[in-house]
Coordinates of C-alpha atoms in Angstrom, one line a residue:
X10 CA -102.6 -41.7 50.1
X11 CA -100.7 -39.0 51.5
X12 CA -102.6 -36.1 54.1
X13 CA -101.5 -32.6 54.4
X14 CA -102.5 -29.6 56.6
X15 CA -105.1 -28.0 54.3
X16 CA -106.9 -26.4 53.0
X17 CA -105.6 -26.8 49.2
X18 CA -103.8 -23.5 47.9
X19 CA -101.6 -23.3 51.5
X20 CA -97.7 -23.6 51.4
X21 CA -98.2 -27.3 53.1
X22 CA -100.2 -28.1 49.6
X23 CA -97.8 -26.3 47.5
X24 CA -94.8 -28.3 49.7
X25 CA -96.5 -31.8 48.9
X26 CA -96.6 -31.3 45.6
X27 CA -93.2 -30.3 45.2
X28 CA -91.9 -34.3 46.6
X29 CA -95.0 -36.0 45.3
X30 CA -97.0 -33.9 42.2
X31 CA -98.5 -37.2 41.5
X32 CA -99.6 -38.4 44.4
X33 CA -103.3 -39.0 45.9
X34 CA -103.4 -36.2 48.5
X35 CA -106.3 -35.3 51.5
X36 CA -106.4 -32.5 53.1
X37 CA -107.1 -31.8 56.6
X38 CA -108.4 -28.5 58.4
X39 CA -105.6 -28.7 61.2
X40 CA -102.7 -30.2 62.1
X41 CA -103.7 -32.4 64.7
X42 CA -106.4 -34.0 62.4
X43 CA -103.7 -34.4 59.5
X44 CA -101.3 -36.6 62.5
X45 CA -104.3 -38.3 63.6
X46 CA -105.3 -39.9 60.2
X47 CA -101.3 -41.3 60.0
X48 CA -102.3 -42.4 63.6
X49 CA -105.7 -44.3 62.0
X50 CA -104.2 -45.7 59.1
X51 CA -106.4 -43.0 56.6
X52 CA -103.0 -41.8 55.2
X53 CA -99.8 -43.2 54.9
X54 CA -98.0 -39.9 55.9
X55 CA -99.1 -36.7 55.9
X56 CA -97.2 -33.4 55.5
X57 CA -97.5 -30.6 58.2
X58 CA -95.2 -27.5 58.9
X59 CA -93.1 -27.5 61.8
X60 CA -90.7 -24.3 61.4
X61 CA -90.7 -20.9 60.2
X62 CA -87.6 -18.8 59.5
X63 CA -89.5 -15.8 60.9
X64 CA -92.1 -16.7 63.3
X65 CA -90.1 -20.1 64.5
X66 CA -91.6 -23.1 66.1
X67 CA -95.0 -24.4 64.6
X68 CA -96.4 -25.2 68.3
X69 CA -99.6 -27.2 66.8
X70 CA -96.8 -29.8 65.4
X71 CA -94.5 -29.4 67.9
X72 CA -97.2 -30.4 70.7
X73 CA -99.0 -33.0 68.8
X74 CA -95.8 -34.8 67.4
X75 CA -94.5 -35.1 71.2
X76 CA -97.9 -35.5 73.5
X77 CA -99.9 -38.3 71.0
X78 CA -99.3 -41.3 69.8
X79 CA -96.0 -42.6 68.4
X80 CA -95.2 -41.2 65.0
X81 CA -92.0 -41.1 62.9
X82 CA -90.9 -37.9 60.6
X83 CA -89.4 -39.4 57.9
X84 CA -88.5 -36.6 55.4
X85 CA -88.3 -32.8 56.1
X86 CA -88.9 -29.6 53.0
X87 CA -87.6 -26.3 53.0
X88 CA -89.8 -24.3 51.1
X89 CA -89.1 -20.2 50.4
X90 CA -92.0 -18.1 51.7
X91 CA -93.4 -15.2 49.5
X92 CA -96.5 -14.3 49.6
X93 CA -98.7 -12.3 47.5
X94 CA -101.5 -9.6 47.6
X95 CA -104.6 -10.9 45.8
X96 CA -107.9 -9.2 45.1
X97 CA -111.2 -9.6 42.9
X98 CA -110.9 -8.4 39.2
X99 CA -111.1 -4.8 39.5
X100 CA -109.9 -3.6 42.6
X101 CA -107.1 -1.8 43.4
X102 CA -104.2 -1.7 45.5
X103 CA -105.0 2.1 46.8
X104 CA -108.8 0.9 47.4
X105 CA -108.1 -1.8 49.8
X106 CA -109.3 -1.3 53.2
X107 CA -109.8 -5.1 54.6
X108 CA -107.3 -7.9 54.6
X109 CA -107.6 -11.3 55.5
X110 CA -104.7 -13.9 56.4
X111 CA -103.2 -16.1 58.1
X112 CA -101.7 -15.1 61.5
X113 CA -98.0 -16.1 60.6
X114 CA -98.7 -14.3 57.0
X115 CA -100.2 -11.3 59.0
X116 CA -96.5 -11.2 60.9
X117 CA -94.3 -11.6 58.2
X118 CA -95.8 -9.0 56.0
X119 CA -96.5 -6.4 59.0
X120 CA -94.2 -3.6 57.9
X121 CA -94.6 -3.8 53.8
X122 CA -98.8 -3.4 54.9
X123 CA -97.8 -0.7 57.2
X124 CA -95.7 1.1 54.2
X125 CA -98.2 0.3 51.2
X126 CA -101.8 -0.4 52.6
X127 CA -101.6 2.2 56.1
X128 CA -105.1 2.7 56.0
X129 CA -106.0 -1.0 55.9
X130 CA -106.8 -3.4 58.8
X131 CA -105.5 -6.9 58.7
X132 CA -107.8 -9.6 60.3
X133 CA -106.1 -13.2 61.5
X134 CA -107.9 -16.5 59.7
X135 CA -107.3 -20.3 59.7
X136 CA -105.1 -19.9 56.6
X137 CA -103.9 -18.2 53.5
X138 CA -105.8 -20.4 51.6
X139 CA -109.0 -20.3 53.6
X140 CA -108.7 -16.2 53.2
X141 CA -108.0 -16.7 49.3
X142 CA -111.6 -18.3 49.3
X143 CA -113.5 -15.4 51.2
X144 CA -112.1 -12.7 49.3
X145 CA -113.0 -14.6 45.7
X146 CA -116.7 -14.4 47.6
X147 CA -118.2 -11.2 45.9
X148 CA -119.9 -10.4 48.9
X149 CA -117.0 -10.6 51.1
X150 CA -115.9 -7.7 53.0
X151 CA -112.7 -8.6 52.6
X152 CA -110.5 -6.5 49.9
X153 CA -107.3 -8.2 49.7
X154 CA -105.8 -11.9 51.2
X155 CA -102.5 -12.3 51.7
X156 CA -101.3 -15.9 50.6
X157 CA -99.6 -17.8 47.9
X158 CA -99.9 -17.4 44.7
X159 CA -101.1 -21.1 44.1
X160 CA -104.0 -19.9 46.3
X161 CA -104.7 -16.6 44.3
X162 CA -104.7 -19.0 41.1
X163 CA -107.3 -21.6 42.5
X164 CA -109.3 -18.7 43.7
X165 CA -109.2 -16.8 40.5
X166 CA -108.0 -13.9 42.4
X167 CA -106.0 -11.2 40.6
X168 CA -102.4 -10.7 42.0
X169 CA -102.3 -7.0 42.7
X170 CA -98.4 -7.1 44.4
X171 CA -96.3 -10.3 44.7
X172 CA -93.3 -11.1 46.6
X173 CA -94.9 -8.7 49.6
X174 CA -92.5 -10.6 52.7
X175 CA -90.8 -8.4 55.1
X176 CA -88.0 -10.9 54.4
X177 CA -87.1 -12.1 50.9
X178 CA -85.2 -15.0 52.3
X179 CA -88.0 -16.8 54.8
X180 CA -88.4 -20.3 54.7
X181 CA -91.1 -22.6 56.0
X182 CA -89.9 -26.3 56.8
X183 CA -92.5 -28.9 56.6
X184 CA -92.5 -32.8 57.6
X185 CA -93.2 -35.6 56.5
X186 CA -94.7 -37.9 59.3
X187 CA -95.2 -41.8 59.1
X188 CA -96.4 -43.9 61.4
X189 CA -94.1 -44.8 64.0
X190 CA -91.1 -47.3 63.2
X191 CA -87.6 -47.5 62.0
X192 CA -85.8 -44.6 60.6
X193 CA -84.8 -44.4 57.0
X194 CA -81.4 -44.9 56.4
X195 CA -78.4 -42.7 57.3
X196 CA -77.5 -40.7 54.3
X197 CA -74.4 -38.7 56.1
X198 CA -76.4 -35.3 55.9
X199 CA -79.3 -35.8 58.6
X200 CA -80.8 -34.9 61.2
X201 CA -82.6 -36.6 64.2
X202 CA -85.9 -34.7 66.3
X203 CA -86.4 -35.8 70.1
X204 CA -88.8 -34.5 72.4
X205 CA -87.0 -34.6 76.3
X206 CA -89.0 -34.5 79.7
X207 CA -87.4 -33.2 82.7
X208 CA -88.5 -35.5 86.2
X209 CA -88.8 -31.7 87.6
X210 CA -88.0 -28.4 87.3
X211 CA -84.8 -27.7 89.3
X212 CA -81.2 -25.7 89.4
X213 CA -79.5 -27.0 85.7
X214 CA -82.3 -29.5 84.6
X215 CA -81.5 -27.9 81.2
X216 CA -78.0 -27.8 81.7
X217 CA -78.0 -31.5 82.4
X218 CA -79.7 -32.5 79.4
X219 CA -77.8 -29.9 76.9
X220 CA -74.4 -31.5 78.1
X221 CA -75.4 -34.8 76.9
X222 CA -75.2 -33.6 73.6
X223 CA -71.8 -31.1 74.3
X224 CA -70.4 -33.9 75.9
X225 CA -70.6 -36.1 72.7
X226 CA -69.7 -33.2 69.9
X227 CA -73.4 -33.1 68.5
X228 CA -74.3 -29.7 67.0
X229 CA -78.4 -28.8 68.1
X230 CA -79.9 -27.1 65.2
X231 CA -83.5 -26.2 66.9
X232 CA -84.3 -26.1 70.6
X233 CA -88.0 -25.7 72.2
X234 CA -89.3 -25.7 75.3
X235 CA -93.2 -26.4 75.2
X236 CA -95.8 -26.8 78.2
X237 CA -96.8 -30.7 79.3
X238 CA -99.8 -29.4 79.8
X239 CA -99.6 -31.4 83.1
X240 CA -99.0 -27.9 85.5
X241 CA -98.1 -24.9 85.3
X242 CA -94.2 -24.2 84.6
X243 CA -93.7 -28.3 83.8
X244 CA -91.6 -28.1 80.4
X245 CA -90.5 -30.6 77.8
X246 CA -88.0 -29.7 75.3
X247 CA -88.2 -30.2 71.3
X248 CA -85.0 -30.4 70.0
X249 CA -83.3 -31.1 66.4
X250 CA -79.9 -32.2 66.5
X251 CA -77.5 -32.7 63.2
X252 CA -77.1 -36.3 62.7
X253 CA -78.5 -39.7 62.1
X254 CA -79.7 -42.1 65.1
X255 CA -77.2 -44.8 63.4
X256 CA -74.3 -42.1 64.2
X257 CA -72.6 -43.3 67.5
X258 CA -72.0 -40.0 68.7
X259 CA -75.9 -39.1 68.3
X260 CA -76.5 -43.2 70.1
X261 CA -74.5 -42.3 72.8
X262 CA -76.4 -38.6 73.4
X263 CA -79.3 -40.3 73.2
X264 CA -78.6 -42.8 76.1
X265 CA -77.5 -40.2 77.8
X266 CA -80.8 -38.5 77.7
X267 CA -82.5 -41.5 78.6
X268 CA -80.8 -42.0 81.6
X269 CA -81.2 -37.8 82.7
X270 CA -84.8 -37.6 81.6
X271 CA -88.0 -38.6 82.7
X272 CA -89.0 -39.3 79.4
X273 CA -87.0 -38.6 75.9
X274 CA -90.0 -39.3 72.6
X275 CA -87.3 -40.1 69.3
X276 CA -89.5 -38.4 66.3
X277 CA -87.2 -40.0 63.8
X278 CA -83.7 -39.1 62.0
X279 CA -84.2 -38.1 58.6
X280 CA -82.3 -36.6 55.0
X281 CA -82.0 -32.9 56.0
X282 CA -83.3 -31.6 53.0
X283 CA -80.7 -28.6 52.9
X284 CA -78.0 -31.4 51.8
X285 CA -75.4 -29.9 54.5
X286 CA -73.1 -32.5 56.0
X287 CA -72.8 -31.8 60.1
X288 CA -68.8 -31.6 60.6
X289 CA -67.2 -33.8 63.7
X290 CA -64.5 -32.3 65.5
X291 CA -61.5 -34.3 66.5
X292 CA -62.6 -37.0 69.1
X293 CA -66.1 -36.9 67.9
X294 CA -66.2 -38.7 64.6
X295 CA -67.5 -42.3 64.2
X296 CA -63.7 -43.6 64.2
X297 CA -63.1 -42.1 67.3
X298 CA -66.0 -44.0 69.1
X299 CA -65.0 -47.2 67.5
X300 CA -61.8 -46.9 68.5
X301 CA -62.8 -46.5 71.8
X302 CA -65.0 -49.1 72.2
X303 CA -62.0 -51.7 71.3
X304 CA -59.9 -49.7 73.3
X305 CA -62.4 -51.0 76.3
X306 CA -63.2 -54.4 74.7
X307 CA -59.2 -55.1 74.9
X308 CA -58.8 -54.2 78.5
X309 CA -62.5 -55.8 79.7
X310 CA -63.4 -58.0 77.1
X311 CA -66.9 -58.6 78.8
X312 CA -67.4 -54.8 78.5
X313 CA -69.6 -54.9 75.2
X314 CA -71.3 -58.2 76.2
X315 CA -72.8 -56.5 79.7
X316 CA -73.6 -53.4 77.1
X317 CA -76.0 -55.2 75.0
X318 CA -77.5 -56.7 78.1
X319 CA -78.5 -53.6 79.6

């Protein structure tokens, strides 16, 4: 059974059923409770959303993939966010005075509400799909949701305006997250998640730990910092870099970290689900790092051998 961030009729349901329409799905009321039941056994993975085009980082993901128990991501989706205006049978667009949504929908549909509905407050729920529900109550005192159009369909809810985004082109990526253990295999278009502690916060801690990726030619695609939790102004980093753990330029980075860092969590290296291939510059590709590794071997032959010892 797969788990999802719920409830049903959000863009994490409408993202599971786009990789797995058949499949026996729960959903969960947050995002932590969704990671927790991979972490019990309920689930055999569970899909939760992790980046926005728009708004960015997902922090409830970001925190709960890097502070709890081990857990791998072992697929990512890209879904296109649009979002629609639903309302009871009847009502109409001019008439709406109350709108309920999600806080992320709220944001990316701030200045087509300004323009349209400027007499109508927006008020911040749980999710699109929870506001969905409330409006379809008759005796809400909500007019309007904003959310997906699966919701507005479960709800029976009458789609007064669709596509309402600021920005035609967002996208929402989800993952998703397995219990912790070897990466699926390299596919040549991937991309690996870590999660990097710094001992302490000091003159080009940063610095230090973004070289050991420029120093190897590995592109970073997303980087976060989040709070430990542990004091005030103590960061950890989330980062996405392009490329697969079985890459030797992402190995080496990765060893690098591990030697800067207090701690570095690996959250998996997965199919990037955009297809694009990450490009190697001259010195960077996986020939070049083979080559230099016999380059070694042939002048210290016990090179590799005290290596895999360490």
């Amino acid at each position: 059974m797969l788990g999802y961030f719920g409830p049903q009729g959000t863009f994490t349901h409408q993202a599971l059923i786009s990789i797995a329409p058949d499949a026996e799905a729960q959903a969960f009321p947050s995002v932590m409770l969704a990671l927790d039941a991979v972490r019990s056994g309920e689930t055999e993975a569970s899909l939760v959303p992790i980046e926005n085009s728009v708004e960015g980082g997902v922090t409830a993901t970001l925190d709960n993939l890097a502070m709890g128990a081990p857990l791998t991501i072992v697929r990512e989706v890209l879904l296109p966010v649009q979002f629609s205006l639903a309302v009871r049978a009847g009502t109409k667009t001019k008439d709406v005075r109350r709108v309920l949504t999600h806080p992320h929908a709220a944001a990316q549909c701030r200045t087509w509400v300004t323009r349209h509905l400027p007499h109508a407050s927006v008020t911040e729920g749980g999710s699109t799909a929870a506001a969905a529900a409330e409006v379809a109550d008759p005796d809400s005192q909500y007019d309007a949701a904003i959310c997906a159009r699966i919701a507005a369909e479960l709800y029976g809810l009458t789609v007064a305006v669709d596509r309402i985004a600021d920005n035609a082109k967002a996208v929402t990526r989800f993952v998703l997250v397995g219990p912790a253990g070897a990466p699926p295999a390299r596919t040549g278009h991937d991309k690996t998640t870590v999660v990097a502690y710094m001992y302490k916060d000091r003159p080009g801690a940063l610095l230090e730990i973004l070289e050991q990726f420029a120093g190897r030619g590995v592109n970073l695609c997303r980087i976060e910092s989040r709070p430990t939790k542990a004091a005030l102004g103590d960061y950890c980093f989330s980062i996405d870099v392009d490329g697969h753990v079985a890459d030797p330029r992402i190995r080496e980075a990765l060893k690098g970290l591990h030697r800067v860092c207090k701690k570095v969590v690996y959250l998996g290296s997965y199919e990037r689900a955009d297809g694009v291939v990450p490009s190697a510059t001259r010195g960077f590709t996986d020939e070049d790092f083979y080559d230099a590794d016999l380059w070694l071997e042939n002048i210290d032959p016990t090179a590799s051998t005290r290596s895999e010892e360490a």
